[in-house]
Backbone as CSV, one residue per row, in Angstrom:
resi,resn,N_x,N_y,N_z,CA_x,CA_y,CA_z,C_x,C_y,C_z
1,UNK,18.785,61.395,-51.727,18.807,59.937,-51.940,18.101,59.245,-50.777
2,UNK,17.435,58.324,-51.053,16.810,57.878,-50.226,17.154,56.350,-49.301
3,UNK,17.603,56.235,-47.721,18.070,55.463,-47.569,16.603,54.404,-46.952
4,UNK,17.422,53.226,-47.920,16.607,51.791,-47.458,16.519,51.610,-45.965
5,UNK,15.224,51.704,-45.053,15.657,51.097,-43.444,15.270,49.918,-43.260
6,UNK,14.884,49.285,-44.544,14.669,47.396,-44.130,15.784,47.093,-44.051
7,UNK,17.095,47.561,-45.273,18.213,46.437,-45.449,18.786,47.026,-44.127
8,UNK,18.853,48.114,-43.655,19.941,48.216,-42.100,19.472,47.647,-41.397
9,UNK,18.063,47.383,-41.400,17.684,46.793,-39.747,18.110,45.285,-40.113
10,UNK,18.489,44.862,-41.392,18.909,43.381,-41.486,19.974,43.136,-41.896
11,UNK,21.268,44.469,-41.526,22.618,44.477,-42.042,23.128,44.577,-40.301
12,UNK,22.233,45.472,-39.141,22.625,45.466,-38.231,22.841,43.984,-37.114
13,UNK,21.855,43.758,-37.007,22.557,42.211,-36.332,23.570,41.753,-36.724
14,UNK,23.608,41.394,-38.197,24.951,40.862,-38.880,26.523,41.211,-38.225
15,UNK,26.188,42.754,-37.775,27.681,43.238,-37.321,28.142,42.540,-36.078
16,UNK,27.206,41.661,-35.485,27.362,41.502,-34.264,28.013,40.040,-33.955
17,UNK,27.123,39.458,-35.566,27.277,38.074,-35.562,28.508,37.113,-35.321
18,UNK,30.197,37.880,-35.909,30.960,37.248,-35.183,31.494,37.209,-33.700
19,UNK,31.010,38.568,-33.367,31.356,38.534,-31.529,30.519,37.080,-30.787
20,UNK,29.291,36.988,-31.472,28.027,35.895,-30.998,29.188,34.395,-31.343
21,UNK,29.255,34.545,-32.414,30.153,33.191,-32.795,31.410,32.700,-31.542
22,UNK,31.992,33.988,-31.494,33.343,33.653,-30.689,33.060,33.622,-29.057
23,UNK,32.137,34.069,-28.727,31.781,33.985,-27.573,31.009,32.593,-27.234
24,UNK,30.032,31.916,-28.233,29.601,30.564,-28.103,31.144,29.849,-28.231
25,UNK,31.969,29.456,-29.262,33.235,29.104,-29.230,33.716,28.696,-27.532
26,UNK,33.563,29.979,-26.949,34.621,30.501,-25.659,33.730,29.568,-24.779
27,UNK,32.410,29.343,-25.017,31.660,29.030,-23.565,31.506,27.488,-24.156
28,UNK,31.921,26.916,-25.189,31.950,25.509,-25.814,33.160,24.839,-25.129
29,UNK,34.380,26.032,-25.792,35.112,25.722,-24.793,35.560,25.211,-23.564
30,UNK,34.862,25.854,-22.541,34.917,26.191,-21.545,33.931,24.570,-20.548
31,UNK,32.872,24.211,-21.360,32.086,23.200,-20.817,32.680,21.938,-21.369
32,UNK,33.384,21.864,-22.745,34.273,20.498,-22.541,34.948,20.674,-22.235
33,UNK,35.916,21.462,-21.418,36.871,21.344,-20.409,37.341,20.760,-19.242
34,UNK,35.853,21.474,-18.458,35.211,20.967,-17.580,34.464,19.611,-17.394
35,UNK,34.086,19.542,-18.819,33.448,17.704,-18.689,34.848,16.510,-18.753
36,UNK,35.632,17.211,-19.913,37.022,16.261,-19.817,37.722,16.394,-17.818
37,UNK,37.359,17.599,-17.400,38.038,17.734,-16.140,37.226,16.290,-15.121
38,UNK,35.890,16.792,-15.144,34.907,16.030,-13.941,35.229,14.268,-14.627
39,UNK,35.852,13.919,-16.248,35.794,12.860,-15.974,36.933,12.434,-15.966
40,UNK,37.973,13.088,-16.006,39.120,12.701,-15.079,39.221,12.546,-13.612
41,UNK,38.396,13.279,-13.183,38.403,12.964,-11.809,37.483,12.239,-11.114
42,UNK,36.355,11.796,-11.893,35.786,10.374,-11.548,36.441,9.121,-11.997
43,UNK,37.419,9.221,-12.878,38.172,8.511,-13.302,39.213,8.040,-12.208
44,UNK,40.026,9.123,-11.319,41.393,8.466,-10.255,40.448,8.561,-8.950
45,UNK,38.818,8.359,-9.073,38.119,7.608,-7.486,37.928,6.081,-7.814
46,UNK,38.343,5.596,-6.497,37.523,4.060,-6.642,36.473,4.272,-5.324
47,UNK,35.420,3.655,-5.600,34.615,3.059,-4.467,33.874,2.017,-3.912
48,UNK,34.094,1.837,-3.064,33.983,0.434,-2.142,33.265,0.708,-1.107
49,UNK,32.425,-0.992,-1.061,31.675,-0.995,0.625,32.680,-1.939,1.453
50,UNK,32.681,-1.274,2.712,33.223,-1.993,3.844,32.089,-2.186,4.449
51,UNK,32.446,-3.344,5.657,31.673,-4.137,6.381,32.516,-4.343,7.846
52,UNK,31.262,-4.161,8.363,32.012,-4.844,10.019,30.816,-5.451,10.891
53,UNK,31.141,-6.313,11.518,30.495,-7.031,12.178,30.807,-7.602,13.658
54,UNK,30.270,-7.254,14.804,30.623,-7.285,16.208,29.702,-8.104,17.063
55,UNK,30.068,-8.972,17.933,28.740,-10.169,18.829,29.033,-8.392,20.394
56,UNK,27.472,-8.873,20.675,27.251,-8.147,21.810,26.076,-8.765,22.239
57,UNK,25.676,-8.600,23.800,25.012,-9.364,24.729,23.915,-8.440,25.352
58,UNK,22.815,-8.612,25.190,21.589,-7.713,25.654,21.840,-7.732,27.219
59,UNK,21.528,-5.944,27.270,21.736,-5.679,28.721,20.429,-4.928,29.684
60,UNK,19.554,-4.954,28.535,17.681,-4.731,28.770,16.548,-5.666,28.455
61,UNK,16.169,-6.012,29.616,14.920,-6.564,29.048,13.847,-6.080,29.384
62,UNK,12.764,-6.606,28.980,11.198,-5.885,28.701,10.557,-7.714,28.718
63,UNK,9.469,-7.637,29.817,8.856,-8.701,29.939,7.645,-8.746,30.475
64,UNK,6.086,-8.867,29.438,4.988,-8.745,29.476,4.271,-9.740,30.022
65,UNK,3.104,-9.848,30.896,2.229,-10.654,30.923,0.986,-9.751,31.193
66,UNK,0.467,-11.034,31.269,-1.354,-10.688,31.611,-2.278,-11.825,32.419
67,UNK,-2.870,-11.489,33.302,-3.509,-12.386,34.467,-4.838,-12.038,33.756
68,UNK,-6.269,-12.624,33.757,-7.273,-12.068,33.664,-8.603,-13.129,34.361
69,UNK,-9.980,-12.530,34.308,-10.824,-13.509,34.758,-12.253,-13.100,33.982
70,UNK,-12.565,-14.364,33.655,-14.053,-14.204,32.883,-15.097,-14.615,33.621
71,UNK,-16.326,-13.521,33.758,-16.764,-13.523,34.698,-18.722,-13.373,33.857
72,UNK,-19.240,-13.539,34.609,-20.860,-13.331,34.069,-21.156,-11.949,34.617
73,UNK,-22.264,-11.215,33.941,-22.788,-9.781,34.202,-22.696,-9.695,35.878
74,UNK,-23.717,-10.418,36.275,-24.158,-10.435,37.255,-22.917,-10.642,38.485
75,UNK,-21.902,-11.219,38.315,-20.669,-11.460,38.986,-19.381,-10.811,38.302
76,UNK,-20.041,-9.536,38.125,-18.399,-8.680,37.919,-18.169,-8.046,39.046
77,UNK,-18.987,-7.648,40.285,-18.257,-7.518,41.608,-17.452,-8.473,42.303
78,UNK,-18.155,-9.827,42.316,-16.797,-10.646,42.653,-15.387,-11.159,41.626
79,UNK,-16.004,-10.725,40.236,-15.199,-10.625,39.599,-13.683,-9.828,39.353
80,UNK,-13.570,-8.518,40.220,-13.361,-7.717,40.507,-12.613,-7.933,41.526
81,UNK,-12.858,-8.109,42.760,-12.646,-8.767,44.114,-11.360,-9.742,43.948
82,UNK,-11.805,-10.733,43.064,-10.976,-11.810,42.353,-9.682,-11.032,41.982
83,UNK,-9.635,-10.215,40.514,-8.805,-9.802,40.103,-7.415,-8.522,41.300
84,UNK,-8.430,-8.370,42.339,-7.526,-7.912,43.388,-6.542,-9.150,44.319
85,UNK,-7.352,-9.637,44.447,-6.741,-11.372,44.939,-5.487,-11.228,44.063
86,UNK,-5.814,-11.598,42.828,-4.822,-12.139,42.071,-3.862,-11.405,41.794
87,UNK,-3.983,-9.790,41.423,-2.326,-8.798,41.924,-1.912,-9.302,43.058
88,UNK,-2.442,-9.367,44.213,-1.625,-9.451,45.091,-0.704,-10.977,45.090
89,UNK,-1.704,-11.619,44.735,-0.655,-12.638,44.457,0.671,-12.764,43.529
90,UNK,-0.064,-12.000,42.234,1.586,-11.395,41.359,2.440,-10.624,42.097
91,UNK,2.070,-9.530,42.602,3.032,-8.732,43.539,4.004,-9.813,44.454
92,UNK,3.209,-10.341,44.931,3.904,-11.583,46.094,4.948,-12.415,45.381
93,UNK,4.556,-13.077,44.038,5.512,-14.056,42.956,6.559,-12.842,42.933
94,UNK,6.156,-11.835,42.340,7.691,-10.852,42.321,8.515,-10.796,42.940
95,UNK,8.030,-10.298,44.163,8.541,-9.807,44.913,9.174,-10.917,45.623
96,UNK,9.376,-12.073,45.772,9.745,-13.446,46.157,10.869,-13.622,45.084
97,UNK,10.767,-12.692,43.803,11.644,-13.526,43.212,12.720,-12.571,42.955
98,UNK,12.804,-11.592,43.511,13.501,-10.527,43.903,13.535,-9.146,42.626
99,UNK,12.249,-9.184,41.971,11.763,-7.700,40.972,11.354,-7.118,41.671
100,UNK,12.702,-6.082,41.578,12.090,-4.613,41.990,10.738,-3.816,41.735
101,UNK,10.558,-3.309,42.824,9.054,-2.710,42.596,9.157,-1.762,41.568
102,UNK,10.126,-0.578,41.807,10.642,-0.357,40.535,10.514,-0.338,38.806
103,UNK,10.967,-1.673,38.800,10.809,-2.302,37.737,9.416,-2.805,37.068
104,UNK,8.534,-2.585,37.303,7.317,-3.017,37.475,6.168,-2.071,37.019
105,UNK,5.384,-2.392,35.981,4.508,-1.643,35.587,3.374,-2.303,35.797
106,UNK,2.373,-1.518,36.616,0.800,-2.766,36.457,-0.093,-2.047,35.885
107,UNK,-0.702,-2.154,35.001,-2.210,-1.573,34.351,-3.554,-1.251,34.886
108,UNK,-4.218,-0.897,35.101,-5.722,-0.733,35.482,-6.471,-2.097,35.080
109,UNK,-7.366,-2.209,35.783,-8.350,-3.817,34.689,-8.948,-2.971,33.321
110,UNK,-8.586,-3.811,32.350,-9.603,-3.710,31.453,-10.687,-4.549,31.423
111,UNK,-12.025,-4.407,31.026,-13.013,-5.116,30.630,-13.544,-5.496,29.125
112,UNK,-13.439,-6.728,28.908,-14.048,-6.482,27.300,-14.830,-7.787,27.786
113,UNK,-15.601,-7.310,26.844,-17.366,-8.148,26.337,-17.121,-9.514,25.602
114,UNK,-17.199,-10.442,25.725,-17.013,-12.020,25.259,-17.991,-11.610,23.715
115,UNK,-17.824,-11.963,23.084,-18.430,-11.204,21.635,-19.316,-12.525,21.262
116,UNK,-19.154,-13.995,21.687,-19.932,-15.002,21.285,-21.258,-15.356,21.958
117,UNK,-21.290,-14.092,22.255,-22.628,-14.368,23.182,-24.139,-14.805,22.203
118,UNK,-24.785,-15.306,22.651,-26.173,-15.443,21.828,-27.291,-14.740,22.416
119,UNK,-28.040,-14.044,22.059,-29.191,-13.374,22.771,-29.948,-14.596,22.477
120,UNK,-30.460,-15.160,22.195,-31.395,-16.073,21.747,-31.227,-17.023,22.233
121,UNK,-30.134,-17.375,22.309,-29.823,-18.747,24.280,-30.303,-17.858,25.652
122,UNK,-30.527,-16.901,25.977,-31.162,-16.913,26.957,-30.169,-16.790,28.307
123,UNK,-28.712,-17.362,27.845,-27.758,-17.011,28.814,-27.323,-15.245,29.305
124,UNK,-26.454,-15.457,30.188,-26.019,-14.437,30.549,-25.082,-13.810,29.952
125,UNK,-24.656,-12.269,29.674,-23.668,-11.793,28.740,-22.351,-12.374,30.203
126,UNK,-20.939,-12.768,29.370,-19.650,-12.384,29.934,-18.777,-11.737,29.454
127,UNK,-18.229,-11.142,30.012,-16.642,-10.260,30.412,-15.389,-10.981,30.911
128,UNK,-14.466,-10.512,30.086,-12.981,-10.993,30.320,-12.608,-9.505,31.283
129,UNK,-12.413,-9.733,32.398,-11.734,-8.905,33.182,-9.719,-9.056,33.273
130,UNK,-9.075,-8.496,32.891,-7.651,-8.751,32.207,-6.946,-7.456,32.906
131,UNK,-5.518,-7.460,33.419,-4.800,-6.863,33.769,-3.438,-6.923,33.367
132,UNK,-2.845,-5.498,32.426,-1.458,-6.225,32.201,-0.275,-5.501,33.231
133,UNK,0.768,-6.837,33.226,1.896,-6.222,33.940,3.187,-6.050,33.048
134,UNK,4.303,-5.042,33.480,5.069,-4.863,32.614,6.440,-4.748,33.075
135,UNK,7.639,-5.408,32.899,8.923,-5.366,33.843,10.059,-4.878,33.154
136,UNK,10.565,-3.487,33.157,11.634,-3.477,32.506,13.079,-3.510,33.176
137,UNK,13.936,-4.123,33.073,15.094,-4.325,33.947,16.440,-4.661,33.188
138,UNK,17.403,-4.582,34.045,18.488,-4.701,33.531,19.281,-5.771,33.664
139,UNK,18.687,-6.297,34.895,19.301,-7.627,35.322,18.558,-8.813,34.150
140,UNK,19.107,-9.003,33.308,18.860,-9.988,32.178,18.356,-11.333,32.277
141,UNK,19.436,-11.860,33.051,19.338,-13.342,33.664,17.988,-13.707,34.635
142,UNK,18.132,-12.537,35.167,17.029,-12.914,36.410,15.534,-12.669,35.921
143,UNK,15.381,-11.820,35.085,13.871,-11.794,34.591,13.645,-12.913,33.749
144,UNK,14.643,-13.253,33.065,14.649,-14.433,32.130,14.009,-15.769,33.246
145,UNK,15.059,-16.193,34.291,14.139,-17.096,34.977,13.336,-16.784,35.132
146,UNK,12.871,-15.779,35.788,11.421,-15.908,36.024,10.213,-15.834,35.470
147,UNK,10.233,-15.172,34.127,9.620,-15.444,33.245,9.386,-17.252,32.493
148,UNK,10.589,-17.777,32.849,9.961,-19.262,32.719,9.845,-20.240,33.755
149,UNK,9.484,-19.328,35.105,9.037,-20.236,35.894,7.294,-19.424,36.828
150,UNK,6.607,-19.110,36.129,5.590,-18.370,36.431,4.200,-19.514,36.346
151,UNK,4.373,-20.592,36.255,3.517,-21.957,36.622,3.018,-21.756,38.488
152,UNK,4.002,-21.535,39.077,3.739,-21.037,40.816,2.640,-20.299,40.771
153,UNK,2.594,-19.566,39.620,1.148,-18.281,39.656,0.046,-18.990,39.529
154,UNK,0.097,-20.335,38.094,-0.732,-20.849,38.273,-1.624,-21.939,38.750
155,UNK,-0.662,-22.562,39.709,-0.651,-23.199,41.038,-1.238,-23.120,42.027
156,UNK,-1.566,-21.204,42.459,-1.991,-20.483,43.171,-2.962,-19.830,42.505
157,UNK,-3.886,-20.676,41.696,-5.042,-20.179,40.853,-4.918,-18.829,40.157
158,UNK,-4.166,-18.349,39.591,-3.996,-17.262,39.289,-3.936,-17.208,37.224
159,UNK,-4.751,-16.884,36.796,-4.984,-16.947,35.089,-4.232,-16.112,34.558
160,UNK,-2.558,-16.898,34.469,-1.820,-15.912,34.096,-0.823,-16.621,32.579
161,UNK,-0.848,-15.674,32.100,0.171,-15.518,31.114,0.811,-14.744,30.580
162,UNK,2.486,-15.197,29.899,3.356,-14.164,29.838,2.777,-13.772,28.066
163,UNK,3.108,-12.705,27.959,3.135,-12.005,26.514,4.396,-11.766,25.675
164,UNK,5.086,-11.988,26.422,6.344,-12.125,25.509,7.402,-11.422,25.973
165,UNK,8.823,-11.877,25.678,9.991,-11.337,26.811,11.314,-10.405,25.339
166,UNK,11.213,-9.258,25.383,12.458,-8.621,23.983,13.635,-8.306,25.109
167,UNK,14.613,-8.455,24.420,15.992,-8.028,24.493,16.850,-7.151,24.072
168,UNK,17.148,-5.971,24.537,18.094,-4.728,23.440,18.853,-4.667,24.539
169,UNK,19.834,-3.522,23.242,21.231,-3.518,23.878,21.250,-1.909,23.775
170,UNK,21.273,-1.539,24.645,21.033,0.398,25.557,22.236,0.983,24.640
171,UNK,23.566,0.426,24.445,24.553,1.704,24.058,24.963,0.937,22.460
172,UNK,23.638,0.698,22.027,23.846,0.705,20.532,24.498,2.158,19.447
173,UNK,23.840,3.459,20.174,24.330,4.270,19.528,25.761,4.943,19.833
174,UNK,26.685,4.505,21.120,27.562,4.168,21.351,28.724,3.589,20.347
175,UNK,28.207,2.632,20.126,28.970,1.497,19.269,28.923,1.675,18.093
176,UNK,27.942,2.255,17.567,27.772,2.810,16.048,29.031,3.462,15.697
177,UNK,29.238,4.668,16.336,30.029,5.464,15.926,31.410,4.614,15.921
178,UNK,31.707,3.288,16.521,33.694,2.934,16.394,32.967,1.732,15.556
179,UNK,32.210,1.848,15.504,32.032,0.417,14.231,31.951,1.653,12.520
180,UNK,31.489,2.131,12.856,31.897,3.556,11.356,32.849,3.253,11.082
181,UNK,33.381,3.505,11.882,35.544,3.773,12.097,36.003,2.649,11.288
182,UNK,35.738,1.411,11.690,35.898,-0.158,11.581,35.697,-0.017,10.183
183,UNK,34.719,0.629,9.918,33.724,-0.279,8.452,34.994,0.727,7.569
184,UNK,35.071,2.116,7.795,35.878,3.184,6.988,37.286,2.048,6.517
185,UNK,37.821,1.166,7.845,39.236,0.798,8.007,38.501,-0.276,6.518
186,UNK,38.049,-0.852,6.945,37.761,-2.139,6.174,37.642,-2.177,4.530
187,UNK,36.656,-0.950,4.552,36.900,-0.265,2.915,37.975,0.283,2.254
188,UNK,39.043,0.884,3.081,40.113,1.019,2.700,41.530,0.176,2.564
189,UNK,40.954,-1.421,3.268,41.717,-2.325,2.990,41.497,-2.542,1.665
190,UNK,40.023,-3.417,1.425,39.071,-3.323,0.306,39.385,-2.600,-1.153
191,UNK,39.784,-1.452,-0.934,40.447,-0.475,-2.068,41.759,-0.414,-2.430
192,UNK,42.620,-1.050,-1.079,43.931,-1.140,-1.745,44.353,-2.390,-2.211
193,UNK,43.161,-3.247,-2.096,43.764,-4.968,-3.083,43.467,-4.545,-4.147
194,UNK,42.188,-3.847,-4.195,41.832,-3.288,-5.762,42.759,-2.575,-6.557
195,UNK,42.764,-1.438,-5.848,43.967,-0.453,-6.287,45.274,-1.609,-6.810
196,UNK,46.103,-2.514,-6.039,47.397,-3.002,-6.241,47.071,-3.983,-7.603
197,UNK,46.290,-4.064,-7.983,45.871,-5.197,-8.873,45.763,-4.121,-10.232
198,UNK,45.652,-3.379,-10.348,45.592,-2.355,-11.369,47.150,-1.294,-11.628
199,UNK,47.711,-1.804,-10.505,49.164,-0.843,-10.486,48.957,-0.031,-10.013
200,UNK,47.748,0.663,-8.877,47.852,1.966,-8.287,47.495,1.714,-7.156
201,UNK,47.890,2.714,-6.185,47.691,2.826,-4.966,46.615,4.340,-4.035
202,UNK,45.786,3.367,-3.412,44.900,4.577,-3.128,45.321,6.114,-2.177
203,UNK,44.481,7.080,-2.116,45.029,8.094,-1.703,43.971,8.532,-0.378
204,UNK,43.792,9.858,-0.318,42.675,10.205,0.778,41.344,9.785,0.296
205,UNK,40.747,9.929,1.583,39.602,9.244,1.921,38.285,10.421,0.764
206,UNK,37.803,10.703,-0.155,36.916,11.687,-0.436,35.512,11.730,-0.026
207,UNK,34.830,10.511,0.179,33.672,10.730,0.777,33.528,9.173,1.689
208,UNK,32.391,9.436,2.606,31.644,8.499,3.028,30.137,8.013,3.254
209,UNK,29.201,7.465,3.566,28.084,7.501,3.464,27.913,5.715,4.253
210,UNK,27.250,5.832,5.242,27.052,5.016,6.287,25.526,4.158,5.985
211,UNK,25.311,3.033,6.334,24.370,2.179,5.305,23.829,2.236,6.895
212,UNK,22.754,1.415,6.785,21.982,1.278,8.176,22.468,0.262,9.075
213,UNK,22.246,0.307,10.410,22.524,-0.673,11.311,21.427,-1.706,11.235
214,UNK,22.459,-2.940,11.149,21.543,-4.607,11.310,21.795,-4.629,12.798
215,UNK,20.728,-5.105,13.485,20.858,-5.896,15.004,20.398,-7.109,14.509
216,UNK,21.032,-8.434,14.228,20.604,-9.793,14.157,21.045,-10.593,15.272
217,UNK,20.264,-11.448,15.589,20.265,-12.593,16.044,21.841,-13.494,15.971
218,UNK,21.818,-14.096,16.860,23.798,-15.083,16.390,24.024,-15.486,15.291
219,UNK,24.805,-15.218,14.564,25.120,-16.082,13.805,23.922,-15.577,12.394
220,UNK,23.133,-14.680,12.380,21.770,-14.546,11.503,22.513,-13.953,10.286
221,UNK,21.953,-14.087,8.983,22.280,-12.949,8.189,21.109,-12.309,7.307
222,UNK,19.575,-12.485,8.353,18.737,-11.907,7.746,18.491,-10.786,7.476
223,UNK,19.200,-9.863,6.723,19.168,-8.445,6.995,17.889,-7.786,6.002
224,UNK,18.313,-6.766,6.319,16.699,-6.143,5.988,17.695,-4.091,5.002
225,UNK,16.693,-4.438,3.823,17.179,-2.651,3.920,17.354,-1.818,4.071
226,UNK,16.174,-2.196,5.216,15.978,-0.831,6.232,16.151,-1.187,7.678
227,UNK,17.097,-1.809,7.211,17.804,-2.163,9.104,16.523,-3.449,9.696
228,UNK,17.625,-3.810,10.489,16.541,-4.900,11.628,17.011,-4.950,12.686
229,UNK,16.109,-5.128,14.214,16.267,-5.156,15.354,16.130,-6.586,15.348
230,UNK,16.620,-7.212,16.147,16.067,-8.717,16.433,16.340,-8.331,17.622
231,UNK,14.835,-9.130,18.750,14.641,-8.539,20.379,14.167,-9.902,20.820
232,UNK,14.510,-10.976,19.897,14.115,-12.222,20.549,15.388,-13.362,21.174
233,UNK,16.758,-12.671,21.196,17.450,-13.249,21.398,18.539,-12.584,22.263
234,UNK,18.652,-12.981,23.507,20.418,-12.255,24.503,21.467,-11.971,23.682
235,UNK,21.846,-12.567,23.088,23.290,-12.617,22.412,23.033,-11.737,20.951
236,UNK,23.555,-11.448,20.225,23.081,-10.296,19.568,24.725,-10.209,18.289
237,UNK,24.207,-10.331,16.819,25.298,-9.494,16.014,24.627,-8.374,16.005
238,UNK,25.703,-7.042,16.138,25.626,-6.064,15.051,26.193,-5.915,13.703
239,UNK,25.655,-5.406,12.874,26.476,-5.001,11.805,26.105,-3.814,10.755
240,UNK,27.207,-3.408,10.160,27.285,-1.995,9.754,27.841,-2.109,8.573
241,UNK,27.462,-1.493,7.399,28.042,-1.307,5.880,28.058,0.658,6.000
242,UNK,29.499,0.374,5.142,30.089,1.998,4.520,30.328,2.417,3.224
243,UNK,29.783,2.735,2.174,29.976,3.026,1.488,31.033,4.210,1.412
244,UNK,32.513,3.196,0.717,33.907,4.650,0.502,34.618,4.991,-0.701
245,UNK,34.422,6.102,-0.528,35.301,6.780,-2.390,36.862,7.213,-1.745
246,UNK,37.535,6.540,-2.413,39.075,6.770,-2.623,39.773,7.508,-3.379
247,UNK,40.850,8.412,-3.525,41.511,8.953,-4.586,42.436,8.097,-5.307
248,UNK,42.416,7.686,-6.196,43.450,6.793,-6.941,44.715,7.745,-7.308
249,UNK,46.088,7.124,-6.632,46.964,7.680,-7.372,47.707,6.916,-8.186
């Protein structure tokens, strides 16, 4: 007798077919379980941002100027000459006003080329001969005066001007870390008005995630997403956002 091998090779899978069934079943099972599980338990988190906010007083400053002299081709040796004159005379304003040498950065001269020159006037090319100085210190108050009383320089013929005076505060990353703390406390106040208003009360802390540091200005609330320094002002907010997940019980 002769046996058919099409119909076995298409009777054999078949034998298999309910183990296949009960095993998809088992693993169907098994993933709404787990989805009813994960959304029960996104279900008893709440989460909340806390906030904290602290005044602090710049204890660095950074204060730029620049003296310079424009001079014709032909008179950049006394041009030169000049610009030695005139350090020494900055050195002297400093040092009178009690900045540490220290503290004190002076530059090399630069030279740049006056760009409005005309070949076709017949004049002479000029040069801005320019030197910058640079003061970083800690004493706050005192660079501050003197940065707005630097008219004496130009009194004493000296072509000077300031470039601009920033303010930071050195143990910012200091303070970060108990303002965390703060912002954690604050979110978990935050979660338990929530929580009591629903009939439940929150549990441990499950996660955290720390937003960026604002440095603003007094009183400012220009914040930025990606954080802001403000270096134009002594007095100084910080502030800090926390993003916190709670266990609801």
């Amino acid at each position: 007798m002769a046996i058919d091998t099409n119909k076995n090779q298409i009777l054999k899978p078949l034998q298999f077919a309910p183990y296949i069934m009960a095993s998809s079943l088992i693993l169907c099972t098994i993933i709404a379980s787990w989805t009813y599980y994960r959304a029960q338990s996104l279900s008893d988190a709440l989460s909340v941002t806390g906030s904290v906010r602290t005044s602090v007083v710049s204890d660095t400053v950074k204060w730029t100027g620049v003296f310079s002299r424009t001079v014709k081709l032909s008179g950049l040796k006394a041009g030169y000459a000049k610009m030695e004159s005139d350090l020494a005379e900055v050195k002297g304003f400093l040092k009178a006003k009690a900045v540490k040498e220290g503290e004190v950065d002076i530059s090399p001269v630069f030279m740049d080329q006056v760009y409005d020159y005309n070949p076709s006037s017949g004049a002479e090319r000029e040069y801005t001969l320019r030197q910058n100085i640079e003061i970083n210190s800690k004493d706050v108050a005192r660079i501050t005066e003197v940065a707005k009383n630097v008219q004496q320089l130009i009194e004493r013929g000296v072509i000077f001007s300031t470039g601009g005076i920033e303010y930071s505060y050195s143990k910012l990353s200091e303070l970060r870390v108990s303002l965390l703390a703060d912002a954690i406390r604050d979110a978990q106040a935050r979660a338990s008005k929530i929580a009591e208003a629903s009939g439940k009360n929150i549990g441990s802390l499950r996660s955290a995630s720390s937003g960026v540091v604002q440095v603003l200005s007094k009183n400012s609330n220009e914040i930025n997403d990606y954080g802001s320094y403000d270096m134009s002002k002594i007095e100084k907010d910080i502030m800090l956002t926390v993003k916190a997940s709670f266990a609801l019980n």
